[in-house]
Amino acid sequence: MKLIIAIVQDQDASNLVEELTEEEFRITKLASTGGFLKSGNTTLLIGVEDESVEKVLDIIEHTCKTREITTSLLTVTMPGDTYIPYPLDVKVGGATIFILDVEKYIRL
Amino acid sequence: MKLIIAIVQDQDASNLVEELTEEEFRITKLASTGGFLKSGNTTLLIGVEDESVEKVLDIIEHTCKTREITTSLLTVTMPGDTYIPYPLDVKVGGATIFILDVEKYIRL
Amino acid sequence: MKLIIAIVQDQDASNLVEELTEEEFRITKLASTGGFLKSGNTTLLIGVEDESVEKVLDIIEHTCKTREITTSLLTVTMPGDTYIPYPLDVKVGGATIFILDVEKYIRL
Ligand code: NI
Ligand code: NI
Ligand code: NI
């Protein structure tokens, strides 16, 4: 048994929880902030059998991996006070994952 | 030294904390939600000497174990719009427990 | 790789986070309450290379160590209802630290 502690962006957390739950993994969500990832983040505790660790990592990877998105939120001021939306590539997502060995796992 | 991570139902958490505190165990409570247990839950971090693990598990078991209670919250609609309270057995409680080995424990 | 779980007083948390961040350590903050330390506390997860554990412990020690401060919040009632501020030594700070071995550490 392993305990996976995954710190992910808030915006990716619900997708991740949904996919893990569909695959019958059991998760608990802790409110967390800052540090590892700049914006609001969520810390998940996921208890898994040794042989399922890879599957969980795959799910975290395809739901949370750092990716570039093009946003046009930024505007550039032009003469005459016209604002022009400016395409900008920003990185979103990302995850920090710790895998710990569990000495004993009990459900009551 | 072991770190016990116990995820319990909100409704059982205060009893558990009280009993553990009476026995001089030291606990920290993390706000947590969903997943392992459907309704609101609380994650407790409990640091214990190896020889006290069993005692903590006993306390968690007798304060949090899954049990059936009979509730009459459910009502059944009868002809003429009468509502009849309907006895229903529901399961409450339960705990998910991870025991981790602590390499080093320090109090400052 | 080690995972340091540090439970510190709320009032010391921001100093600690600032110093750790200056040294490029990566932290996540969990909201936590009671137990280990009476007043409001913060639980930090700090992922560190084995060789940096001592440095992190040093930083926790000099930002959070239990220390005595003299407060004059307490007042003593004198005859004629005069209240006299009474110097009082109180202990503040303190930290509870668990160091866990990390089997695998991944950043995506
Ligand atoms: Ni998917
Ligand atoms: Ni009892
Ligand atoms: Ni300093």
GROMACS .gro file of C-alpha atoms and ligand atoms in nm:
model
  327
    1MET     CA    1   0.000   0.000   0.000
    2LYS     CA    2   0.121   0.347  -0.088
    3LEU     CA    3   0.002   0.692   0.006
    4ILE     CA    4   0.021   0.935  -0.283
    5ILE     CA    5   0.020   1.301  -0.182
    6ALA     CA    6  -0.057   1.504  -0.493
    7ILE     CA    7  -0.054   1.884  -0.491
    8VAL     CA    8  -0.234   2.014  -0.797
    9GLN     CA    9  -0.380   2.338  -0.924
   10ASP     CA   10  -0.734   2.414  -0.806
   11GLN     CA   11  -0.849   2.432  -1.167
   12ASP     CA   12  -0.733   2.076  -1.236
   13ALA     CA   13  -0.849   1.923  -0.908
   14SER     CA   14  -1.208   1.846  -0.998
   15ASN     CA   15  -1.115   1.671  -1.325
   16LEU     CA   16  -0.856   1.468  -1.140
   17VAL     CA   17  -1.093   1.371  -0.859
   18GLU     CA   18  -1.359   1.275  -1.113
   19GLU     CA   19  -1.125   1.051  -1.313
   20LEU     CA   20  -0.980   0.886  -1.003
   21THR     CA   21  -1.327   0.826  -0.862
   22GLU     CA   22  -1.445   0.670  -1.190
   23GLU     CA   23  -1.158   0.424  -1.155
   24GLU     CA   24  -1.266   0.350  -0.796
   25PHE     CA   25  -0.966   0.514  -0.634
   26ARG     CA   26  -1.034   0.669  -0.297
   27ILE     CA   27  -0.926   1.025  -0.236
   28THR     CA   28  -0.944   1.282   0.036
   29LYS     CA   29  -0.901   1.649  -0.044
   30LEU     CA   30  -0.720   1.893   0.184
   31ALA     CA   31  -0.749   2.267   0.152
   32SER     CA   32  -0.403   2.404   0.081
   33THR     CA   33  -0.233   2.715  -0.047
   34GLY     CA   34   0.076   2.845  -0.214
   35GLY     CA   35   0.434   2.744  -0.225
   36PHE     CA   36   0.481   2.445  -0.451
   37LEU     CA   37   0.253   2.597  -0.711
   38LYS     CA   38   0.192   2.968  -0.711
   39SER     CA   39  -0.187   2.993  -0.744
   40GLY     CA   40  -0.449   2.822  -0.531
   41ASN     CA   41  -0.387   2.453  -0.504
   42THR     CA   42  -0.541   2.141  -0.365
   43THR     CA   43  -0.366   1.859  -0.182
   44LEU     CA   44  -0.504   1.513  -0.242
   45LEU     CA   45  -0.435   1.204  -0.033
   46ILE     CA   46  -0.476   0.891  -0.243
   47GLY     CA   47  -0.437   0.548  -0.089
   48VAL     CA   48  -0.345   0.284  -0.348
   49GLU     CA   49  -0.227  -0.072  -0.376
   50ASP     CA   50   0.133  -0.092  -0.499
   51GLU     CA   51   0.028  -0.227  -0.839
   52SER     CA   52  -0.205   0.071  -0.902
   53VAL     CA   53   0.050   0.346  -0.846
   54GLU     CA   54   0.136   0.374  -1.216
   55LYS     CA   55  -0.230   0.402  -1.313
   56VAL     CA   56  -0.284   0.687  -1.067
   57LEU     CA   57   0.029   0.866  -1.193
   58ASP     CA   58  -0.099   0.834  -1.552
   59ILE     CA   59  -0.430   0.992  -1.453
   60ILE     CA   60  -0.256   1.275  -1.268
   61GLU     CA   61  -0.030   1.330  -1.567
   62HIS     CA   62  -0.302   1.357  -1.829
   63THR     CA   63  -0.531   1.575  -1.615
   64CYS     CA   64  -0.274   1.805  -1.452
   65LYS     CA   65   0.042   1.818  -1.661
   66THR     CA   66   0.192   2.163  -1.717
   67ARG     CA   67   0.069   2.292  -2.051
   68GLU     CA   68   0.075   2.615  -2.243
   69ILE     CA   69  -0.247   2.792  -2.319
   70THR     CA   70  -0.296   3.104  -2.526
   71THR     CA   71  -0.490   3.370  -2.346
   72SER     CA   72  -0.590   3.713  -2.471
   73LEU     CA   73  -0.653   3.866  -2.133
   74LEU     CA   74  -0.356   4.094  -2.167
   75THR     CA   75  -0.425   4.417  -2.353
   76VAL     CA   76  -0.182   4.662  -2.501
   77THR     CA   77  -0.254   5.032  -2.494
   78MET     CA   78  -0.225   5.198  -2.831
   79PRO     CA   79  -0.215   5.571  -2.907
   80GLY     CA   80  -0.563   5.716  -2.871
   81ASP     CA   81  -0.638   5.484  -2.578
   82THR     CA   82  -0.740   5.190  -2.789
   83TYR     CA   83  -0.680   4.859  -2.613
   84ILE     CA   84  -0.580   4.568  -2.828
   85PRO     CA   85  -0.612   4.213  -2.695
   86TYR     CA   86  -0.270   4.062  -2.703
   87PRO     CA   87  -0.225   3.686  -2.741
   88LEU     CA   88  -0.014   3.549  -2.458
   89ASP     CA   89   0.114   3.200  -2.388
   90VAL     CA   90   0.090   3.110  -2.021
   91LYS     CA   91   0.177   2.789  -1.844
   92VAL     CA   92  -0.099   2.629  -1.641
   93GLY     CA   93  -0.130   2.302  -1.455
   94GLY     CA   94   0.151   2.109  -1.299
   95ALA     CA   95   0.164   1.872  -1.005
   96THR     CA   96   0.398   1.788  -0.720
   97ILE     CA   97   0.370   1.426  -0.612
   98PHE     CA   98   0.511   1.242  -0.312
   99ILE     CA   99   0.477   0.865  -0.290
  100LEU     CA  100   0.512   0.729   0.064
  101ASP     CA  101   0.516   0.373   0.182
  102VAL     CA  102   0.227   0.282   0.411
  103GLU     CA  103   0.315   0.045   0.692
  104LYS     CA  104  -0.043  -0.043   0.768
  105TYR     CA  105  -0.374   0.051   0.609
  106ILE     CA  106  -0.700   0.002   0.793
  107ARG     CA  107  -1.062   0.068   0.710
  108LEU     CA  108  -1.319   0.052   0.989
  109MET     CA  109   0.759   0.683   1.610
  110LYS     CA  110   0.463   0.650   1.376
  111LEU     CA  111   0.241   0.904   1.207
  112ILE     CA  112  -0.121   0.794   1.198
  113ILE     CA  113  -0.331   0.971   0.937
  114ALA     CA  114  -0.695   0.909   1.023
  115ILE     CA  115  -0.978   1.026   0.801
  116VAL     CA  116  -1.303   1.022   0.994
  117GLN     CA  117  -1.654   1.158   0.964
  118ASP     CA  118  -1.702   1.513   1.088
  119GLN     CA  119  -1.966   1.393   1.334
  120ASP     CA  120  -1.720   1.152   1.500
  121ALA     CA  121  -1.419   1.384   1.498
  122SER     CA  122  -1.483   1.574   1.820
  123ASN     CA  123  -1.541   1.256   2.024
  124LEU     CA  124  -1.225   1.108   1.883
  125VAL     CA  125  -1.018   1.419   1.951
  126GLU     CA  126  -1.155   1.436   2.306
  127GLU     CA  127  -1.070   1.075   2.386
  128LEU     CA  128  -0.724   1.099   2.231
  129THR     CA  129  -0.652   1.420   2.420
  130GLU     CA  130  -0.765   1.263   2.749
  131GLU     CA  131  -0.505   0.994   2.689
  132GLU     CA  132  -0.241   1.264   2.623
  133PHE     CA  133  -0.208   1.189   2.253
  134ARG     CA  134  -0.124   1.488   2.039
  135ILE     CA  135  -0.334   1.556   1.733
  136THR     CA  136  -0.356   1.810   1.458
  137LYS     CA  137  -0.675   1.847   1.258
  138LEU     CA  138  -0.681   1.924   0.887
  139ALA     CA  139  -0.990   2.043   0.704
  140SER     CA  140  -1.073   1.789   0.437
  141THR     CA  141  -1.357   1.683   0.211
  142GLY     CA  142  -1.504   1.394   0.021
  143GLY     CA  143  -1.367   1.090  -0.147
  144PHE     CA  144  -1.277   0.830   0.111
  145LEU     CA  145  -1.598   0.896   0.299
  146LYS     CA  146  -1.887   1.059   0.121
  147SER     CA  147  -1.997   1.327   0.366
  148GLY     CA  148  -1.781   1.594   0.531
  149ASN     CA  149  -1.476   1.445   0.692
  150THR     CA  150  -1.181   1.545   0.903
  151THR     CA  151  -0.822   1.434   0.862
  152LEU     CA  152  -0.625   1.392   1.182
  153LEU     CA  153  -0.248   1.366   1.210
  154ILE     CA  154  -0.154   1.175   1.524
  155GLY     CA  155   0.209   1.128   1.620
  156VAL     CA  156   0.261   0.823   1.844
  157GLU     CA  157   0.531   0.606   1.986
  158ASP     CA  158   0.534   0.259   1.826
  159GLU     CA  159   0.402   0.096   2.142
  160SER     CA  160   0.096   0.325   2.152
  161VAL     CA  161  -0.030   0.255   1.800
  162GLU     CA  162  -0.268  -0.017   1.915
  163LYS     CA  163  -0.418   0.205   2.182
  164VAL     CA  164  -0.487   0.481   1.929
  165LEU     CA  165  -0.643   0.231   1.688
  166ASP     CA  166  -0.870   0.103   1.968
  167ILE     CA  167  -0.986   0.457   2.040
  168ILE     CA  168  -1.051   0.527   1.672
  169GLU     CA  169  -1.241   0.200   1.643
  170HIS     CA  170  -1.475   0.257   1.933
  171THR     CA  171  -1.546   0.621   1.849
  172CYS     CA  172  -1.569   0.599   1.470
  173LYS     CA  173  -1.654   0.244   1.362
  174THR     CA  174  -1.922   0.210   1.094
  175ARG     CA  175  -2.255   0.146   1.264
  176GLU     CA  176  -2.617   0.133   1.165
  177ILE     CA  177  -2.856   0.384   1.309
  178THR     CA  178  -3.231   0.399   1.259
  179THR     CA  179  -3.348   0.734   1.142
  180SER     CA  180  -3.701   0.849   1.068
  181LEU     CA  181  -3.605   1.143   0.855
  182LEU     CA  182  -3.744   0.981   0.545
  183THR     CA  183  -4.114   1.033   0.490
  184VAL     CA  184  -4.350   0.848   0.261
  185THR     CA  185  -4.632   1.028   0.087
  186MET     CA  186  -4.969   0.867   0.137
  187PRO     CA  187  -5.292   0.938  -0.052
  188GLY     CA  188  -5.437   1.267   0.067
  189ASP     CA  189  -5.086   1.415   0.110
  190THR     CA  190  -5.024   1.270   0.452
  191TYR     CA  191  -4.655   1.219   0.521
  192ILE     CA  192  -4.561   0.923   0.732
  193PRO     CA  193  -4.218   0.905   0.898
  194TYR     CA  194  -4.051   0.593   0.769
  195PRO     CA  195  -3.789   0.413   0.979
  196LEU     CA  196  -3.470   0.374   0.781
  197ASP     CA  197  -3.141   0.207   0.870
  198VAL     CA  198  -2.843   0.412   0.758
  199LYS     CA  199  -2.474   0.348   0.802
  200VAL     CA  200  -2.274   0.620   0.971
  201GLY     CA  201  -1.918   0.648   1.089
  202GLY     CA  202  -1.621   0.470   0.943
  203ALA     CA  203  -1.255   0.559   0.924
  204THR     CA  204  -0.969   0.526   0.680
  205ILE     CA  205  -0.633   0.497   0.853
  206PHE     CA  206  -0.279   0.511   0.719
  207ILE     CA  207   0.012   0.431   0.948
  208LEU     CA  208   0.344   0.571   0.828
  209ASP     CA  209   0.688   0.524   0.972
  210VAL     CA  210   0.848   0.845   1.097
  211GLU     CA  211   1.221   0.872   1.035
  212LYS     CA  212   1.269   1.154   1.279
  213TYR     CA  213   1.037   1.335   1.517
  214ILE     CA  214   1.132   1.670   1.664
  215ARG     CA  215   0.963   1.911   1.901
  216LEU     CA  216   1.102   2.260   1.937
  217MET     CA  217   1.403   1.291  -0.080
  218LYS     CA  218   1.226   1.359   0.248
  219LEU     CA  219   0.886   1.502   0.328
  220ILE     CA  220   0.896   1.731   0.629
  221ILE     CA  221   0.560   1.788   0.794
  222ALA     CA  222   0.594   2.090   1.022
  223ILE     CA  223   0.312   2.206   1.249
  224VAL     CA  224   0.380   2.559   1.364
  225GLN     CA  225   0.194   2.844   1.528
  226ASP     CA  226  -0.005   3.065   1.292
  227GLN     CA  227   0.193   3.368   1.410
  228ASP     CA  228   0.523   3.210   1.306
  229ALA     CA  229   0.403   3.058   0.978
  230SER     CA  230   0.451   3.356   0.749
  231ASN     CA  231   0.809   3.420   0.868
  232LEU     CA  232   0.889   3.055   0.820
  233VAL     CA  233   0.735   3.040   0.471
  234GLU     CA  234   0.922   3.358   0.374
  235GLU     CA  235   1.261   3.227   0.487
  236LEU     CA  236   1.209   2.886   0.327
  237THR     CA  237   1.098   3.047   0.001
  238GLU     CA  238   1.405   3.277  -0.001
  239GLU     CA  239   1.618   2.964   0.017
  240GLU     CA  240   1.422   2.813  -0.276
  241PHE     CA  241   1.251   2.546  -0.069
  242ARG     CA  242   0.905   2.450  -0.189
  243ILE     CA  243   0.622   2.446   0.060
  244THR     CA  244   0.253   2.381   0.065
  245LYS     CA  245   0.040   2.511   0.349
  246LEU     CA  246  -0.253   2.319   0.494
  247ALA     CA  247  -0.516   2.477   0.715
  248SER     CA  248  -0.506   2.301   1.049
  249THR     CA  249  -0.624   2.345   1.407
  250GLY     CA  250  -0.552   2.249   1.762
  251GLY     CA  251  -0.406   1.952   1.937
  252PHE     CA  252  -0.030   1.955   1.899
  253LEU     CA  253  -0.020   2.324   1.974
  254LYS     CA  254  -0.306   2.487   2.158
  255SER     CA  255  -0.372   2.798   1.950
  256GLY     CA  256  -0.431   2.820   1.576
  257ASN     CA  257  -0.163   2.642   1.382
  258THR     CA  258  -0.050   2.580   1.029
  259THR     CA  259   0.074   2.254   0.882
  260LEU     CA  260   0.344   2.285   0.618
  261LEU     CA  261   0.450   2.014   0.375
  262ILE     CA  262   0.810   2.069   0.270
  263GLY     CA  263   0.974   1.843   0.013
  264VAL     CA  264   1.353   1.840   0.043
  265GLU     CA  265   1.657   1.656  -0.076
  266ASP     CA  266   1.817   1.450   0.202
  267GLU     CA  267   2.117   1.683   0.224
  268SER     CA  268   1.894   1.988   0.284
  269VAL     CA  269   1.700   1.851   0.580
  270GLU     CA  270   1.935   2.010   0.836
  271LYS     CA  271   1.906   2.350   0.670
  272VAL     CA  272   1.527   2.338   0.681
  273LEU     CA  273   1.535   2.231   1.047
  274ASP     CA  274   1.765   2.524   1.126
  275ILE     CA  275   1.523   2.766   0.962
  276ILE     CA  276   1.225   2.617   1.148
  277GLU     CA  277   1.420   2.638   1.472
  278HIS     CA  278   1.518   3.002   1.446
  279THR     CA  279   1.175   3.119   1.324
  280CYS     CA  280   0.948   2.905   1.543
  281LYS     CA  281   1.133   2.792   1.855
  282THR     CA  282   0.941   2.818   2.182
  283ARG     CA  283   1.038   3.143   2.349
  284GLU     CA  284   0.921   3.348   2.643
  285ILE     CA  285   0.777   3.689   2.586
  286THR     CA  286   0.672   3.939   2.849
  287THR     CA  287   0.323   4.064   2.801
  288SER     CA  288   0.131   4.314   3.011
  289LEU     CA  289  -0.214   4.208   2.899
  290LEU     CA  290  -0.297   4.070   3.239
  291THR     CA  291  -0.425   4.326   3.488
  292VAL     CA  292  -0.457   4.301   3.862
  293THR     CA  293  -0.744   4.464   4.047
  294MET     CA  294  -0.636   4.688   4.332
  295PRO     CA  295  -0.851   4.833   4.608
  296GLY     CA  296  -1.058   5.118   4.469
  297ASP     CA  297  -1.100   4.938   4.135
  298THR     CA  298  -0.769   5.049   3.993
  299TYR     CA  299  -0.633   4.803   3.736
  300ILE     CA  300  -0.261   4.766   3.719
  301PRO     CA  301  -0.096   4.610   3.415
  302TYR     CA  302   0.092   4.308   3.537
  303PRO     CA  303   0.399   4.183   3.352
  304LEU     CA  304   0.355   3.819   3.260
  305ASP     CA  305   0.593   3.577   3.092
  306VAL     CA  306   0.416   3.360   2.837
  307LYS     CA  307   0.554   3.095   2.610
  308VAL     CA  308   0.490   3.136   2.238
  309GLY     CA  309   0.606   2.952   1.932
  310GLY     CA  310   0.704   2.590   1.915
  311ALA     CA  311   0.692   2.336   1.635
  312THR     CA  312   0.616   1.970   1.591
  313ILE     CA  313   0.809   1.813   1.305
  314PHE     CA  314   0.778   1.475   1.135
  315ILE     CA  315   1.037   1.370   0.879
  316LEU     CA  316   0.917   1.096   0.644
  317ASP     CA  317   1.106   0.912   0.378
  318VAL     CA  318   0.974   0.969   0.025
  319GLU     CA  319   0.984   0.665  -0.199
  320LYS     CA  320   0.934   0.862  -0.515
  321TYR     CA  321   0.906   1.232  -0.588
  322ILE     CA  322   0.764   1.355  -0.917
  323ARG     CA  323   0.701   1.697  -1.066
  324LEU     CA  324   0.486   1.725  -1.376
  325NI      NI  325  -0.876   1.087  -1.862
  326NI      NI  326  -1.392   0.579   2.477
  327NI      NI  327   1.628   3.366   0.941
   0.00000   0.00000   0.00000
